[in-house]
Short mmCIF file of C-alpha atoms and ligand atoms in Angstrom, two decimals:
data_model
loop_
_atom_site.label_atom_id
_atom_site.label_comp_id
_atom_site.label_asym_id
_atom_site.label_seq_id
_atom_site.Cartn_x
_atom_site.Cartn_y
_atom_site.Cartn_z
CA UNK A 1 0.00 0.00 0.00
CA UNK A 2 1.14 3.64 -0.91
CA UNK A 3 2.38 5.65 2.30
CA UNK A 4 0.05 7.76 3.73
CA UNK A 5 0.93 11.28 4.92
CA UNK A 6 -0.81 12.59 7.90
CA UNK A 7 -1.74 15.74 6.69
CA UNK A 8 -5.56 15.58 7.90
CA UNK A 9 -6.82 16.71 11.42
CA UNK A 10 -8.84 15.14 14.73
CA UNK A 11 -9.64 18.46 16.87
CA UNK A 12 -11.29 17.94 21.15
CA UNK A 13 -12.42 21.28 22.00
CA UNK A 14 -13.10 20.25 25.03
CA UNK A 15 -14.51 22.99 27.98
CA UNK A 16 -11.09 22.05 30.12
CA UNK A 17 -8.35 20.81 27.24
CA UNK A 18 -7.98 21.19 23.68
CA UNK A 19 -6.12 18.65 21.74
CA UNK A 20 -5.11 18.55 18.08
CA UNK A 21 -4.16 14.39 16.66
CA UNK A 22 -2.66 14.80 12.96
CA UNK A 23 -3.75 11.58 11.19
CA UNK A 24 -1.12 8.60 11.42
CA UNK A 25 0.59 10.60 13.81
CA UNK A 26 -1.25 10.74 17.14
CA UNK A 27 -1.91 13.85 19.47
CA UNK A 28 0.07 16.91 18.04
CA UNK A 29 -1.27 19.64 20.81
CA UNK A 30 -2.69 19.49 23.99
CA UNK A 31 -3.54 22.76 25.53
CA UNK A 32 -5.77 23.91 28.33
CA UNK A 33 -8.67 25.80 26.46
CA UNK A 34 -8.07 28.95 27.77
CA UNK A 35 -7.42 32.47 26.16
CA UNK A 36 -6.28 35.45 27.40
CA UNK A 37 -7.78 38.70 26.27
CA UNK A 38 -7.38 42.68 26.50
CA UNK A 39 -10.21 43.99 26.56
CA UNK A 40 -9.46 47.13 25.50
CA UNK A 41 -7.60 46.33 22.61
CA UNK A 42 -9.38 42.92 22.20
CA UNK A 43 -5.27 41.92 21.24
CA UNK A 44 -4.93 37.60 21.70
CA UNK A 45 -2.48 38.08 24.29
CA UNK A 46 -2.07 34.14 24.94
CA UNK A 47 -3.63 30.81 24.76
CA UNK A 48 -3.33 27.56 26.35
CA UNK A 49 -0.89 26.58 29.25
CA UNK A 50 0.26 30.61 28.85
CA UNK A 51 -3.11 32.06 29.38
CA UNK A 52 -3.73 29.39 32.31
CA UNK A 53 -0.61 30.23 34.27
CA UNK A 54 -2.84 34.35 34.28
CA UNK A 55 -5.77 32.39 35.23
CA UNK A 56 -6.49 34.97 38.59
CA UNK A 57 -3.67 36.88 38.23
CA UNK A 58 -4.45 39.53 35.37
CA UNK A 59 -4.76 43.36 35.70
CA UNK A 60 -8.19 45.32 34.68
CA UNK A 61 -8.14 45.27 31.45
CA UNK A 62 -6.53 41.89 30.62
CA UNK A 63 -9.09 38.58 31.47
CA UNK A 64 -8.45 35.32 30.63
CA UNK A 65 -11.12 33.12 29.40
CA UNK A 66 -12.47 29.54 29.25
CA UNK A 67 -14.58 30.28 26.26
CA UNK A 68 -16.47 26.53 26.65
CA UNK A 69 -16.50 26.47 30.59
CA UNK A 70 -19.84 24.18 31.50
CA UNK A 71 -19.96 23.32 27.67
CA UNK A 72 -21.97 25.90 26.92
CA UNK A 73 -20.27 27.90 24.27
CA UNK A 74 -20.73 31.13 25.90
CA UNK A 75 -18.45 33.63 24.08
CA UNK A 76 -18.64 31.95 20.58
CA UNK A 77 -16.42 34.60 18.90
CA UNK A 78 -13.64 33.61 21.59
CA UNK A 79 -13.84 30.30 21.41
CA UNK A 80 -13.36 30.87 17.49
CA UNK A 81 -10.72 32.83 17.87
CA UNK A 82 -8.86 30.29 20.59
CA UNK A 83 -9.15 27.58 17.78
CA UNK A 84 -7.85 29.90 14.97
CA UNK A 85 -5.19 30.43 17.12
CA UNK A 86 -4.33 26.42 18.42
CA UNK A 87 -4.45 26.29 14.37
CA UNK A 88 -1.90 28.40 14.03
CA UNK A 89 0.22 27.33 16.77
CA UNK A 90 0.55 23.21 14.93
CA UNK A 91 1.22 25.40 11.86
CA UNK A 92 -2.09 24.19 10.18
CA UNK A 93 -1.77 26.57 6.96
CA UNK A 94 2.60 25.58 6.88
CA UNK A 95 2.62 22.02 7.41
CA UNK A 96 -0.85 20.40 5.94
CA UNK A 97 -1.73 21.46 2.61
CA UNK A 98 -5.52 22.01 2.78
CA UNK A 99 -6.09 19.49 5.47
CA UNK A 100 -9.54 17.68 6.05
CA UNK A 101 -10.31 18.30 9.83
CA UNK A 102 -12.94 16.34 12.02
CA UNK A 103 -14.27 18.48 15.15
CA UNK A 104 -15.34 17.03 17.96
CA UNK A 105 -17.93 19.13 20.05
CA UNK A 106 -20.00 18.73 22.89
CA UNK A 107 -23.44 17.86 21.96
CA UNK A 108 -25.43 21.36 23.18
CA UNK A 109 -23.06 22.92 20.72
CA UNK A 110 -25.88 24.18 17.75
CA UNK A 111 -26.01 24.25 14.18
CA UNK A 112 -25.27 27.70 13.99
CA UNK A 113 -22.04 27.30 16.16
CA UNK A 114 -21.43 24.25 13.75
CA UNK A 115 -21.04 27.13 11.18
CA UNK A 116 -18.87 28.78 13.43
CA UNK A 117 -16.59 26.26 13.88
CA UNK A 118 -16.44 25.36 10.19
CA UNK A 119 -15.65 28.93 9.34
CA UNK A 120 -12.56 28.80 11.59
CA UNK A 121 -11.03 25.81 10.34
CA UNK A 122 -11.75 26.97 6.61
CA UNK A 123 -10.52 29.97 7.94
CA UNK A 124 -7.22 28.65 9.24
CA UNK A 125 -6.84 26.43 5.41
CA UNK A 126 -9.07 23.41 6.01
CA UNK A 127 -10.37 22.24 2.62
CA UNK A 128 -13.01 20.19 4.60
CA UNK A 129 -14.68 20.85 7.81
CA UNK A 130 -16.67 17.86 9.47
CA UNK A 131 -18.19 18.60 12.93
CA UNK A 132 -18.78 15.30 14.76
CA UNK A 133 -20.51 14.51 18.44
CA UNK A 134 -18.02 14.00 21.56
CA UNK A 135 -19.82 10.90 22.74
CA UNK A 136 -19.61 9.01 19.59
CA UNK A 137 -15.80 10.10 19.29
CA UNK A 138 -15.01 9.07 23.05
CA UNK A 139 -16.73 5.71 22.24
CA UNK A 140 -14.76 4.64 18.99
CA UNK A 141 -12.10 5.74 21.11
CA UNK A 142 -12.32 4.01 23.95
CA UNK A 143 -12.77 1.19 21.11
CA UNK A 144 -16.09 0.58 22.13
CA UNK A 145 -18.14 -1.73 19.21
CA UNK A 146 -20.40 1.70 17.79
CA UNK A 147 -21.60 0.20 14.90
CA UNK A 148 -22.82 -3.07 15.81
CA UNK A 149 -26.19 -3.54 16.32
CA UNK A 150 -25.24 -3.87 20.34
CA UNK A 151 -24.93 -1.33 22.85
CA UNK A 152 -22.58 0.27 24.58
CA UNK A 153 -22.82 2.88 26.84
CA UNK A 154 -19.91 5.77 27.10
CA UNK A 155 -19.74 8.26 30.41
CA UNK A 156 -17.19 10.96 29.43
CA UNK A 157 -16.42 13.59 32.33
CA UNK A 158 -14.88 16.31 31.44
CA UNK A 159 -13.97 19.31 33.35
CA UNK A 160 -17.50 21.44 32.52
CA UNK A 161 -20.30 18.74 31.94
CA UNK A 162 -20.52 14.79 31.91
CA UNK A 163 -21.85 13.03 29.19
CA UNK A 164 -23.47 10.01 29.06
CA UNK A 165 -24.70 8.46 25.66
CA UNK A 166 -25.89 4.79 25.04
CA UNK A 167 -24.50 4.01 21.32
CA UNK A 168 -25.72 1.13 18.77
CA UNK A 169 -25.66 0.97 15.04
CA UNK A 170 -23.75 3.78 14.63
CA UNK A 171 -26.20 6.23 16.38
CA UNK A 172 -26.55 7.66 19.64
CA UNK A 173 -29.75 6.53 21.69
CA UNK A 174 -30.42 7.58 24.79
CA UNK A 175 -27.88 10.29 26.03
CA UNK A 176 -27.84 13.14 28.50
CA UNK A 177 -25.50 15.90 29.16
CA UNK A 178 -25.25 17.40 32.77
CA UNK A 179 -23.24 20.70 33.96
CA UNK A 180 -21.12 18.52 36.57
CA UNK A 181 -17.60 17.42 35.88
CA UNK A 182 -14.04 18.08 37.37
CA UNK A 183 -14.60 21.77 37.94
CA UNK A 184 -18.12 21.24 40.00
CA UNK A 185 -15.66 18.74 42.22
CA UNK A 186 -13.04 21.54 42.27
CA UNK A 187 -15.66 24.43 42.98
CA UNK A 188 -17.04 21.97 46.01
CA UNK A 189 -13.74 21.57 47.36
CA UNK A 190 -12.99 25.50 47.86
CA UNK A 191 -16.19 25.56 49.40
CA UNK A 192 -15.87 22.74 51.87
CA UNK A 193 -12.38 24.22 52.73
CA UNK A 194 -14.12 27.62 53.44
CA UNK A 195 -16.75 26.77 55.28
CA UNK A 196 -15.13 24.23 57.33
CA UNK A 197 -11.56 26.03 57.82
CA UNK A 198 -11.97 29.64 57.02
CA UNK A 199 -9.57 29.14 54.71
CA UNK A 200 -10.19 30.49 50.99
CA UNK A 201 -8.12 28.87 48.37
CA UNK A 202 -7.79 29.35 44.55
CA UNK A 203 -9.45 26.58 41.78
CA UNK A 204 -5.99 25.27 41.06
CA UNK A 205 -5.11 24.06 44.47
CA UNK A 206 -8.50 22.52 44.66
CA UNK A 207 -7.63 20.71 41.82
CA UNK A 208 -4.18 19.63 42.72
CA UNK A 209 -6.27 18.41 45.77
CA UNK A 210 -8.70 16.57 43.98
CA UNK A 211 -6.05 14.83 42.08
CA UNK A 212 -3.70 13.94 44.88
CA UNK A 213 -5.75 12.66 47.65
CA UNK A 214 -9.85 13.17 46.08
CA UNK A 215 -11.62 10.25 45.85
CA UNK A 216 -14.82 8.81 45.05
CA UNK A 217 -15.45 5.64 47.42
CA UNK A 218 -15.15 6.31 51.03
CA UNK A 219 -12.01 6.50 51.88
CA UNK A 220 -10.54 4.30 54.28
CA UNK A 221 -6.75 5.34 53.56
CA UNK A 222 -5.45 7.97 55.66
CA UNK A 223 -4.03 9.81 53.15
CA UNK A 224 -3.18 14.18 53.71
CA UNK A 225 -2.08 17.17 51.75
CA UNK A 226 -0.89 20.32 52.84
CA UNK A 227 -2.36 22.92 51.02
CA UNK A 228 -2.30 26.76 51.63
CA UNK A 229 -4.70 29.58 51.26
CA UNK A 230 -5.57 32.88 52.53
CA UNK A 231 -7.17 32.67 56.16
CA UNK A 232 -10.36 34.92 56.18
CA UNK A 233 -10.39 35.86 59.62
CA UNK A 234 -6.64 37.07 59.64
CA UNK A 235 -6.29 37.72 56.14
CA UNK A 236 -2.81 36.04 56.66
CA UNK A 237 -1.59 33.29 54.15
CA UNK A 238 -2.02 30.11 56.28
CA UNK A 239 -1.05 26.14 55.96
CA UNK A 240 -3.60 23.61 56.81
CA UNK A 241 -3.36 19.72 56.62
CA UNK A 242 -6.30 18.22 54.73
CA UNK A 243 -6.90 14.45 55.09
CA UNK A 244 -8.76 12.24 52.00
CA UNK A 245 -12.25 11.95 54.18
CA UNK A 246 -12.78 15.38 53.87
CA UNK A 247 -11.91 15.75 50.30
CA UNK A 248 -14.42 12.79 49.81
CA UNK A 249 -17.16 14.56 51.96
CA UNK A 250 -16.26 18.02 49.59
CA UNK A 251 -17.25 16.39 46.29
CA UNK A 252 -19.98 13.63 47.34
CA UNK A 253 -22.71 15.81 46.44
CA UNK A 254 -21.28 16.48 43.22
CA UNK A 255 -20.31 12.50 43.01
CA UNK A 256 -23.96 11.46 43.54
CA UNK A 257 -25.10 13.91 41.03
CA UNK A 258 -22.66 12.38 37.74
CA UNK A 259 -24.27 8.75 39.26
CA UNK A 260 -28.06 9.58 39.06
CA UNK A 261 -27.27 10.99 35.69
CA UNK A 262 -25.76 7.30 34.66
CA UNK A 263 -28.66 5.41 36.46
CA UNK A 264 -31.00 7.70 34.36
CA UNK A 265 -30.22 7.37 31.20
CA UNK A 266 -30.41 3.29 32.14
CA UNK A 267 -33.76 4.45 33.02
CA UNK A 268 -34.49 5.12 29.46
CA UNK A 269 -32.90 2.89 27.40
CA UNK A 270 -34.52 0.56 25.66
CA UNK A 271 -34.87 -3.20 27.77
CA UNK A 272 -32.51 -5.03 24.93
CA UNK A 273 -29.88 -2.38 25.39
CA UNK A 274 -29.61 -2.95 28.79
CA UNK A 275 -29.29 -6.41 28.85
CA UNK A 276 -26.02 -5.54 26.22
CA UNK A 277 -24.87 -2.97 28.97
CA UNK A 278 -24.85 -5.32 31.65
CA UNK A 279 -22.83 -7.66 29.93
CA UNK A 280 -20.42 -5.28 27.95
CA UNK A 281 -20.60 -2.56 31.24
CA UNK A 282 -19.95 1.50 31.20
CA UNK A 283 -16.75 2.75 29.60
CA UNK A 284 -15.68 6.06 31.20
CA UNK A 285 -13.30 8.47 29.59
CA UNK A 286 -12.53 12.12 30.30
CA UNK A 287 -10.60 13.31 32.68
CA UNK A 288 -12.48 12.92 35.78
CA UNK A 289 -12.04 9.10 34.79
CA UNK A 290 -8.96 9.40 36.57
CA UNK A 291 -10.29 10.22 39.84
CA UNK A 292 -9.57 7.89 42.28
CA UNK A 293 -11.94 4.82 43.35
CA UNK A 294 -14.60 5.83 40.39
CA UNK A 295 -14.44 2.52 39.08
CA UNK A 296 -15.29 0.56 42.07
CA UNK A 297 -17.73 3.39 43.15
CA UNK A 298 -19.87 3.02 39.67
CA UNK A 299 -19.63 -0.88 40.13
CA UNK A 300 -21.36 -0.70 43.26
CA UNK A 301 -23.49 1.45 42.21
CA UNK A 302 -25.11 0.46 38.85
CA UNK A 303 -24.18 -3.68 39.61
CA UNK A 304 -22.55 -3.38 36.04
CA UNK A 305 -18.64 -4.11 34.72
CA UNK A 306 -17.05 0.01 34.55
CA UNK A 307 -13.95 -0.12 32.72
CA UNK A 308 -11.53 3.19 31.87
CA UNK A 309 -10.82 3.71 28.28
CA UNK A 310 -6.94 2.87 27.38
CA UNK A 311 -6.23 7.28 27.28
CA UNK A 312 -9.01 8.63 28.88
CA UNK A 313 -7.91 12.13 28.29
CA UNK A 314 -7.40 11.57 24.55
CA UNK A 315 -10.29 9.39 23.80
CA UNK A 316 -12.28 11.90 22.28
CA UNK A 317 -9.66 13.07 19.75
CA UNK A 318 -8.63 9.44 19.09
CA UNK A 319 -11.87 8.61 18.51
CA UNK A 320 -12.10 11.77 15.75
CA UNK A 321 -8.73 10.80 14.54
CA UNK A 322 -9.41 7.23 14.07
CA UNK A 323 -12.32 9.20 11.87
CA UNK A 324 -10.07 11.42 10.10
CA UNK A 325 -7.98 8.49 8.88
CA UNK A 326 -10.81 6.50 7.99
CA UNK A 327 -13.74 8.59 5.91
CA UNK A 328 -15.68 5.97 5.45
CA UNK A 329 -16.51 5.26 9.36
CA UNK A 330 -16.39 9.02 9.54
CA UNK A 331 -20.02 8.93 6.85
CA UNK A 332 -21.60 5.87 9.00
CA UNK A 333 -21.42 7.70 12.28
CA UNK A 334 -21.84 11.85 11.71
CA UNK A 335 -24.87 13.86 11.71
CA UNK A 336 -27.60 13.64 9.79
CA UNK A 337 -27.31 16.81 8.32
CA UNK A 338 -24.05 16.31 7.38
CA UNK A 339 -24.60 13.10 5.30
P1 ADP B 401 -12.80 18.57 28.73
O1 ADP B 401 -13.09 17.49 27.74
O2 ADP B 401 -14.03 19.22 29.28
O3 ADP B 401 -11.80 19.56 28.21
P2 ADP B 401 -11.00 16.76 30.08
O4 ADP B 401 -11.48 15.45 29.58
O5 ADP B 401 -9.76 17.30 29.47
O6 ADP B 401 -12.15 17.86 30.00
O7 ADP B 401 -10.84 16.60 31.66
C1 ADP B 401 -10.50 17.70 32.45
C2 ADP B 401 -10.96 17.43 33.87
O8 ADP B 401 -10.40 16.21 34.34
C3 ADP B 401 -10.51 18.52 34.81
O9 ADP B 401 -11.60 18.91 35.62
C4 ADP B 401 -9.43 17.84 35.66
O10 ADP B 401 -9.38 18.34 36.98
C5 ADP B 401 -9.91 16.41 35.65
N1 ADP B 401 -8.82 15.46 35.93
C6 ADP B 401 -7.69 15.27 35.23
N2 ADP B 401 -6.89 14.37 35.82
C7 ADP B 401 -7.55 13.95 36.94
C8 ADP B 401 -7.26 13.02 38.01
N3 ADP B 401 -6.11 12.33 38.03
N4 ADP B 401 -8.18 12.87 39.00
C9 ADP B 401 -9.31 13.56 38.98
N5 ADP B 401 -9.65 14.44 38.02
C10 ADP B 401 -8.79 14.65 37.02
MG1 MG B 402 -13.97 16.31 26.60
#
């Protein structure tokens, strides 16, 4: 067979992390989706990991920007111009002449933003734009069996919203968004820490929390992290030791809320399906697939196998990439209005 040059794209814009996969490559960006503004210039002044490190620290007139926090595509123009840039940055226009690109967005994304999105990536020298949904990319990446007449049910949390979709012959079935995922769990942590310690401490360290010693069974280890924050009664920075148990008690309500979502769209999906779930199980991707003791926790929970797909960060643009190198599984799976 003739060599094939990877000159097509995969793009996640994901509410948390945007990552680029050049066909027969693999992942050729990954970049928190942030973007860093000033406003009264409305200059780019950064994006990605740059405009993250400002994240809080920015003067007046500069703000930094998730433009797809809670997956709602709130500032459409940013989150346009964020992509143009990412383009820019893997030297779309240098190194791919007239690339196809598949886009991966979350599902509450509309047809008009479709447009948007198209435009960009035409914009930045795409000679064709195909916009695919995030649940069917996570599944085909997570190398779940979409096509077959058999389903399979994909959880992907992400930092803004968690998605669950049940998947068979190529189409999604039953699925249902929620705005919960890794930020709600960071949000409930700085609260928890506040109320319980007077203690007031950025997103980042909640996160860096979450990831060190969060976890979503009951914790029985007696695992701590010292963490510091700003003390509201002194105003004084101040340390404070902060053991697993409360970490677990920060995000439970947030935990129990990504759960009911999963034992409601079981709820609704057809009786055959189900008996295919609870053979095949839930595949979870995302990033808050990584958070400690989810597995076991969903197990117990739902009775059915939960397994973590292979690169649960990068199973969304896999899945698109696996897409981009293959157009005809692209056709069987994308929107209707696209076929
Ligand atoms: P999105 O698709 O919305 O951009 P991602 O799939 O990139 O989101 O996941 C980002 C989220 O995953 C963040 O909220 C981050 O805190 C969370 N996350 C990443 N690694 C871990 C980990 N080891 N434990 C818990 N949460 C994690
Ligand atoms: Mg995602």
């Amino acid at each position: 067979m003739k060599k094939i040059f990877g000159r097509d794209l995969a793009i996640d814009i994901g509410t948390a992390n945007t990552v680029f996969y050049r066909a027969h490559h693999g992942v050729v960006l990954n970049e928190p989706s942030v973007i860093c503004i000033n406003t009264d210039s409305g200059a780019v002044l950064s994006v990605g990991s740059d405009a993250r490190s400002m994240v809080g620290r920015t003067p007046d007139n500069i703000v930094s920007i998730r433009p797809l926090k809670d997956g709602v595509v709130a500032d459409f123009e940013t989150a346009q111009k964020m992509l143009r840039m990412f383009m820019e940055q893997v030297g779309m226009r240098r190194l791919f002449s007239k690339p196809t690109v598949v886009v991966a967005v979350p599902p509450v994304v509309t047809s008009v933003e479709h447009r948007a999105i198209k435009d960009a990536a035409f914009a930045a020298g795409a000679r064709k734009v195909y916009i695919m949904e995030e649940p069917m990319a996570a599944a085909i990446g997570a190398g779940l069996p979409v096509q077959e007449p058999m389903g399979s049910m994909i959880v992907d949390i992400g930092g803004g919203t968690t998605d669950v979709a049940v998947i068979s012959l190529g189409g999604i079935v039953t699925s249902r968004s929620i705005r919960i995922g890794g930020d709600a769990l960071d949000a409930a942590i700085v609260g928890y820490i506040k109320n319980e310690h007077s203690l007031l401490i950025g997103e980042r360290t909640a996160e860096e929390l979450k990831m060190a010693i969060g976890s979503a069974y009951k914790s029985h280890d007696d695992a701590t992290a010292r963490i510091r924050g700003r003390d509201l009664v002194t105003g004084l920075p101040k340390d404070l030791l902060v053991s697993a148990k409360e970490v677990h008690a920060a995000i439970e309500d947030s935990l129990i809320k990504i759960i009911t979502a999963i034992k409601n769209t079981l709820e609704e999906t057809p009786p055959d399906l189900v008996s295919d779930l609870s053979r095949n199980g839930i595949m979870l991707a995302g990033g808050g697939a990584l958070l400690n003791g989810l597995t076991d926790r969903l197990r117990f929970e739902t009775g059915m196998p939960v397994n973590v797909a292979e690169d649960p960060l990068y199973a969304v643009v896999n899945g698109a990439g696996k897409c981009v190198e293959n157009i005809e599984l692209l056709k069987k799976i994308l929107l209707p209005e696209q076929k």
